[in-house]
Amino acid sequence: MVIQPTSFAALTWAGAASGSAAESWRIGTVLAARPLGINPDGMMVLQIGALAVEAEAPRGQLPSQFQVRVLSLGAQPLLEVLTAQAPEPATQQALRERLPQQNGYAPLLATLDALAQRPALRQLPAYLRPALALLEHGVRTPAEITRGDGLEEAINRSGLFLEALLAQPQVDMAGLSQEDWKAALLRLASLLDDYLPTRRAVSSGSETPPPLQQRGLQPQPRVMLPQELLNDDIDALLGRLHGEVHAALARVEVAQLEATTASAWMIEIPVQGEDGRDILQLQLQQGTEGEAGSNAWTLGFALDLPALGPIQGELQLRDLRLAVRLWAERPDTVHRLEQQFGALRHQLAATGLILDQLSCQRGLPQSTSPHSAILLKTMA
């Protein structure tokens, strides 16, 4: 069962997060919990660690005392209720181990940019420079991901399917290692492990929620390195990169482990933008509908571009019928997207698809994942 607190009853999250009461709230941490009762609004009040939180009342009854594991943080953290009824599955154990290690790609991409601007980069050992170039080669261009075959290739090489591709007969191992994002991360991580004696921990201040189905899509903005970091020498930047590469690897593995227990894939693709790099997050799900078992695909996406701000979208394709819904945080972005609707309708008509819906709303949506309920039964 997963609890998603909707608000903090005794302390606001913004205040608590900076105080000693929330020092123990870290991804992967196990906390003691107990229900305190139902408030006048019908919300269940829970004591979790040193904080009192509100959540939607569960369908079943919670024990008088139990434990929760922090799955993700943010305005509404996710907490997994732990039970001792069954041994923990291997995938859950692996997921628990990787959650505290993971972080988003934005810090890694910012450090790569800073390194690329250093003339001293040419003085690095010859074996290290190609590994850095290989990781940068994994960043896709807008021209690539706006083509159907290019997006398919980017998804296949996102790292999520590396082991599955390696298991296929007659696979080009050398070509795969040069194109796959996880393979490039693994290679660079191994070389940095040898080059640097210690790994710098990733700062919790830049922690990005892990790619969990319960959390849904998350637009991720670019990270700007502080000026003092930009003035660091190249070894200091490499030390920062060392931790960020391992955090990115853990993030890929979180998404892979999630894919073994859910009917959808969470995929992240680094994209080369103007004066920087962005992250395209995709949620892809296939299913069947109706008695005839017609094919149904749902593709959600999220990104945060400097010129447009946070954007999310959902495309639902059922046979030849397509519904497109977009959301944008900025009102001017909504207007700019709506101005493209005419051209988009014309392009879709040329493909033979039947457009049932095309809309754009201001504000970002709540997660529509079937796994995003406030309380969710899962194996613990």
XYZ file of C-alpha atoms in Angstrom:
380
model
C 0.000 0.000 0.000
C 1.289 3.466 -0.854
C 0.329 6.621 1.042
C 0.522 9.988 -0.678
C 0.097 12.763 1.905
C -1.956 15.657 0.549
C -0.865 18.133 3.222
C 0.944 18.363 6.514
C -1.361 18.788 9.467
C 1.012 19.941 12.172
C 3.730 21.579 10.099
C 3.846 22.864 6.551
C 6.164 20.844 4.325
C 8.148 23.902 3.237
C 8.941 24.767 6.838
C 9.420 21.213 8.026
C 11.725 20.303 5.162
C 14.282 22.854 6.333
C 14.063 21.904 10.023
C 15.167 19.049 12.208
C 11.696 17.435 12.090
C 12.250 16.309 8.503
C 15.945 15.416 8.742
C 15.028 11.726 8.493
C 12.829 12.189 5.395
C 15.123 10.906 2.683
C 14.266 8.635 -0.228
C 14.582 5.023 0.888
C 14.333 5.848 4.621
C 12.039 3.676 6.778
C 9.982 5.631 9.334
C 7.672 4.617 12.205
C 4.010 5.572 11.657
C 0.644 5.388 13.407
C -2.854 6.679 12.617
C -4.113 9.555 14.796
C -7.710 9.636 13.573
C -9.963 11.345 11.032
C -10.187 15.144 10.903
C -13.427 17.134 10.244
C -12.685 17.168 6.508
C -12.686 13.368 6.357
C -8.902 13.126 5.933
C -6.877 10.600 7.899
C -4.202 12.169 10.102
C -1.047 10.070 10.448
C 1.980 10.494 12.658
C 4.987 9.676 10.478
C 8.336 10.167 12.114
C 8.175 13.574 13.807
C 5.531 14.947 11.421
C 1.740 14.747 11.344
C 0.385 14.447 7.797
C -3.014 14.224 6.144
C -3.906 11.611 3.518
C -7.069 10.225 1.987
C -8.552 7.545 4.213
C -7.614 4.017 3.058
C -10.166 1.430 2.018
C -8.729 -1.029 4.500
C -7.797 -0.433 8.116
C -4.241 0.466 9.024
C -2.621 -1.181 12.049
C -2.107 0.853 15.204
C 1.621 0.972 14.495
C 3.440 0.295 11.250
C 6.401 1.380 9.150
C 6.619 3.323 5.895
C 9.394 3.730 3.349
C 9.900 7.078 1.601
C 9.593 6.478 -2.151
C 9.802 10.109 -3.310
C 9.744 13.640 -1.924
C 8.302 16.923 -3.159
C 5.056 18.739 -2.394
C 3.278 15.382 -2.031
C 5.747 12.637 -1.099
C 4.995 8.960 -1.652
C 5.250 6.592 1.302
C 5.087 2.803 1.007
C 3.454 0.934 3.891
C 5.650 -2.021 4.875
C 4.267 -5.280 6.174
C 5.952 -8.417 7.450
C 3.461 -10.806 5.855
C 5.774 -11.949 3.070
C 9.488 -11.773 2.283
C 10.478 -8.791 0.203
C 10.733 -9.672 -3.537
C 14.152 -9.248 -5.125
C 12.912 -6.474 -7.407
C 11.537 -4.515 -4.425
C 14.798 -4.947 -2.554
C 16.799 -3.747 -5.564
C 14.458 -0.788 -5.997
C 14.816 0.148 -2.321
C 18.610 0.086 -2.617
C 18.653 2.340 -5.676
C 16.074 4.939 -4.627
C 18.436 6.820 -2.254
C 21.181 6.827 -4.901
C 19.202 8.155 -7.852
C 18.961 11.676 -9.200
C 17.800 13.314 -12.433
C 19.880 13.855 -15.542
C 19.830 17.673 -15.371
C 22.802 18.065 -12.963
C 24.820 15.565 -15.005
C 24.104 17.418 -18.260
C 25.015 20.776 -16.684
C 28.361 19.406 -15.491
C 29.047 17.920 -18.933
C 28.435 21.352 -20.456
C 30.811 22.983 -17.980
C 33.511 20.405 -18.719
C 33.126 20.856 -22.480
C 34.002 24.537 -22.089
C 37.307 23.843 -20.309
C 40.422 23.867 -22.511
C 42.077 21.650 -19.878
C 39.730 18.862 -20.950
C 42.257 17.989 -23.640
C 44.782 17.181 -20.894
C 42.698 14.338 -19.483
C 43.922 10.772 -20.044
C 43.254 9.503 -23.549
C 40.980 6.706 -22.291
C 38.706 9.160 -20.441
C 38.019 11.682 -23.211
C 36.268 9.209 -25.565
C 34.010 8.047 -22.712
C 32.903 11.643 -22.091
C 32.316 12.117 -25.815
C 30.334 8.866 -25.929
C 27.961 10.100 -23.224
C 27.477 13.407 -25.028
C 26.733 11.442 -28.193
C 23.760 9.914 -26.356
C 22.055 13.325 -26.200
C 19.475 13.392 -28.985
C 18.708 16.340 -31.253
C 15.204 17.799 -31.797
C 15.406 16.730 -35.456
C 15.862 13.114 -34.343
C 13.047 12.853 -31.800
C 10.482 14.688 -33.950
C 10.656 11.874 -36.534
C 8.847 8.627 -35.849
C 11.858 6.422 -36.536
C 14.138 8.802 -34.662
C 11.939 8.757 -31.556
C 11.720 4.963 -31.720
C 15.510 4.769 -31.875
C 15.860 7.181 -28.944
C 13.459 5.076 -26.862
C 15.300 1.863 -27.720
C 18.652 3.441 -26.781
C 17.401 5.201 -23.626
C 19.017 2.560 -21.406
C 15.728 1.018 -20.338
C 16.117 -1.919 -22.743
C 19.902 -2.408 -22.688
C 19.912 -5.896 -21.160
C 17.030 -7.031 -23.383
C 18.934 -5.864 -26.454
C 22.105 -7.588 -25.277
C 20.188 -10.865 -24.970
C 19.190 -10.798 -28.618
C 21.231 -12.961 -30.995
C 23.479 -11.309 -33.578
C 23.385 -7.944 -31.805
C 26.189 -5.530 -32.662
C 27.829 -5.198 -29.238
C 30.211 -2.431 -30.281
C 27.483 -0.407 -31.953
C 25.137 -0.860 -28.999
C 27.745 0.349 -26.506
C 28.246 3.488 -28.589
C 24.551 4.323 -28.873
C 22.874 3.211 -25.635
C 22.600 5.780 -22.823
C 22.998 3.264 -19.993
C 25.948 1.599 -21.687
C 27.666 4.981 -21.999
C 26.951 5.709 -18.318
C 28.349 2.327 -17.266
C 31.536 2.850 -19.261
C 32.149 6.353 -17.894
C 31.307 5.287 -14.328
C 33.853 2.466 -14.472
C 36.593 4.758 -15.812
C 35.857 7.481 -13.257
C 35.941 4.874 -10.476
C 39.539 4.145 -11.489
C 40.513 7.774 -12.123
C 39.087 9.285 -8.916
C 39.742 7.808 -5.462
C 36.392 8.834 -3.954
C 32.925 9.548 -5.292
C 31.239 12.837 -4.433
C 27.729 12.393 -3.079
C 24.896 13.995 -5.015
C 23.463 17.016 -3.223
C 19.978 16.364 -1.822
C 19.122 19.988 -2.647
C 18.845 19.090 -6.334
C 17.029 15.796 -5.787
C 14.670 14.889 -8.621
C 11.685 12.594 -7.896
C 12.418 9.074 -9.177
C 10.631 7.815 -12.320
C 7.889 5.881 -10.521
C 4.503 5.099 -12.031
C 2.819 6.317 -8.828
C 4.405 9.741 -9.211
C 3.496 10.150 -12.870
C 5.176 12.477 -15.340
C 7.479 15.214 -14.055
C 8.725 18.123 -16.229
C 12.384 18.636 -15.315
C 14.019 22.054 -15.813
C 17.659 22.622 -16.569
C 20.122 22.984 -13.702
C 22.383 26.026 -13.654
C 25.663 25.400 -11.866
C 26.624 28.061 -9.292
C 29.417 30.367 -10.361
C 31.753 28.990 -7.704
C 31.414 25.536 -9.266
C 32.070 26.921 -12.726
C 35.317 28.346 -11.354
C 36.412 24.976 -9.977
C 39.312 23.156 -11.584
C 38.648 20.274 -13.918
C 39.290 17.596 -11.277
C 36.644 19.151 -9.032
C 34.145 19.078 -11.900
C 35.067 15.471 -12.626
C 34.492 14.641 -8.954
C 31.023 16.155 -9.234
C 30.427 14.264 -12.485
C 31.511 11.025 -10.791
C 28.609 11.150 -8.341
C 26.134 12.364 -10.962
C 26.933 9.504 -13.353
C 26.269 6.941 -10.624
C 23.056 8.773 -9.667
C 21.909 8.700 -13.306
C 22.693 4.977 -13.502
C 20.590 4.331 -10.404
C 17.767 6.327 -12.004
C 17.816 4.169 -15.138
C 17.737 1.050 -12.973
C 14.791 2.410 -10.942
C 12.868 2.785 -14.216
C 13.892 -0.724 -15.294
C 12.779 -2.260 -11.998
C 9.474 -0.388 -12.167
C 8.880 -1.782 -15.659
C 8.986 -5.344 -14.291
C 5.949 -4.750 -12.050
C 3.897 -2.217 -14.051
C 2.177 -2.263 -17.426
C 3.839 0.955 -18.586
C 7.340 2.241 -19.280
C 8.860 5.441 -17.910
C 11.508 6.606 -20.378
C 13.813 9.634 -20.211
C 15.729 11.034 -23.166
C 18.324 13.826 -22.945
C 17.747 16.336 -25.751
C 20.047 19.033 -27.123
C 18.256 22.387 -26.862
C 19.215 25.990 -27.443
C 22.175 26.915 -25.229
C 21.727 23.813 -23.111
C 20.208 20.383 -22.738
C 16.731 19.322 -21.694
C 15.065 16.093 -20.551
C 12.098 14.560 -22.351
C 10.185 12.166 -20.105
C 7.812 9.669 -21.705
C 5.225 7.311 -20.272
C 4.275 4.609 -22.753
C 1.506 2.073 -22.233
C -0.131 -0.499 -24.502
C -3.467 -2.197 -23.891
C -6.592 -3.580 -25.511
C -10.147 -2.284 -25.341
C -13.580 -3.598 -26.183
C -14.769 -7.080 -26.959
C -12.854 -7.076 -30.222
C -9.632 -6.348 -28.349
C -8.733 -3.262 -30.359
C -5.225 -1.906 -29.894
C -4.902 1.059 -27.550
C -1.732 3.058 -26.966
C -1.214 5.916 -24.540
C 1.859 8.120 -24.814
C 2.393 10.778 -22.180
C 5.249 13.246 -22.257
C 6.685 16.007 -20.087
C 9.459 18.533 -20.601
C 10.482 21.936 -19.337
C 11.927 24.250 -21.991
C 13.386 27.663 -21.077
C 11.321 29.402 -23.777
C 8.018 27.637 -23.030
C 8.178 26.489 -19.412
C 6.771 23.170 -18.152
C 4.626 21.272 -20.676
C 2.824 17.947 -20.482
C 0.850 16.022 -23.061
C -1.071 12.820 -23.551
C -1.791 11.072 -26.843
C -4.331 8.250 -26.839
C -4.471 6.128 -29.984
C -7.220 3.523 -30.401
C -6.944 1.913 -33.806
C -7.113 4.981 -36.091
C -8.725 7.336 -33.587
C -6.455 9.822 -31.838
C -7.051 12.140 -28.871
C -4.425 14.778 -28.006
C -4.446 16.736 -24.758
C -1.794 19.283 -23.837
C -1.110 21.263 -20.678
C 1.205 24.252 -20.203
C 1.987 26.222 -17.082
C 2.370 29.582 -18.839
C -0.630 31.275 -20.501
C 1.510 32.556 -23.402
C 2.659 28.989 -24.056
C -0.967 27.823 -24.241
C -1.599 30.515 -26.869
C 1.513 29.554 -28.858
C 0.555 25.885 -28.873
C -3.028 26.609 -29.919
C -1.703 28.597 -32.873
C -0.171 25.345 -34.187
C -3.434 23.384 -34.029
C -4.436 24.139 -37.621
C -1.184 22.799 -39.067
C -1.332 19.795 -36.748
C -4.869 18.895 -37.839
C -3.786 19.104 -41.484
C -0.773 16.837 -40.893
C -2.833 14.259 -39.003
C -5.519 14.219 -41.691
C -2.832 13.396 -44.251
C -1.871 10.288 -42.268
C -5.412 8.901 -42.229
C -5.885 9.281 -38.478
C -9.248 10.432 -37.104
C -8.731 13.262 -34.606
C -11.301 12.967 -31.802
C -9.845 15.622 -29.508
C -7.203 18.351 -29.616
C -6.988 20.686 -26.643
C -4.540 22.674 -24.555
C -5.196 23.765 -20.978
C -3.356 26.089 -18.649
C -1.739 24.438 -15.641
C -0.253 20.993 -15.228
C -2.498 17.944 -14.724
C -2.657 15.590 -11.811
C -1.208 12.191 -12.619
C -3.596 10.034 -14.647
C -1.571 6.867 -14.115
C -3.655 3.895 -12.955
C -0.946 3.454 -10.305
C -1.281 6.998 -8.926
C -4.090 6.497 -6.428
C -3.562 8.103 -3.045
C -3.619 4.629 -1.479
C -2.469 1.781 -3.673
C -2.222 -1.931 -2.934
C 1.226 -3.238 -3.795
C 3.507 -6.016 -2.677
C 5.693 -4.825 0.195
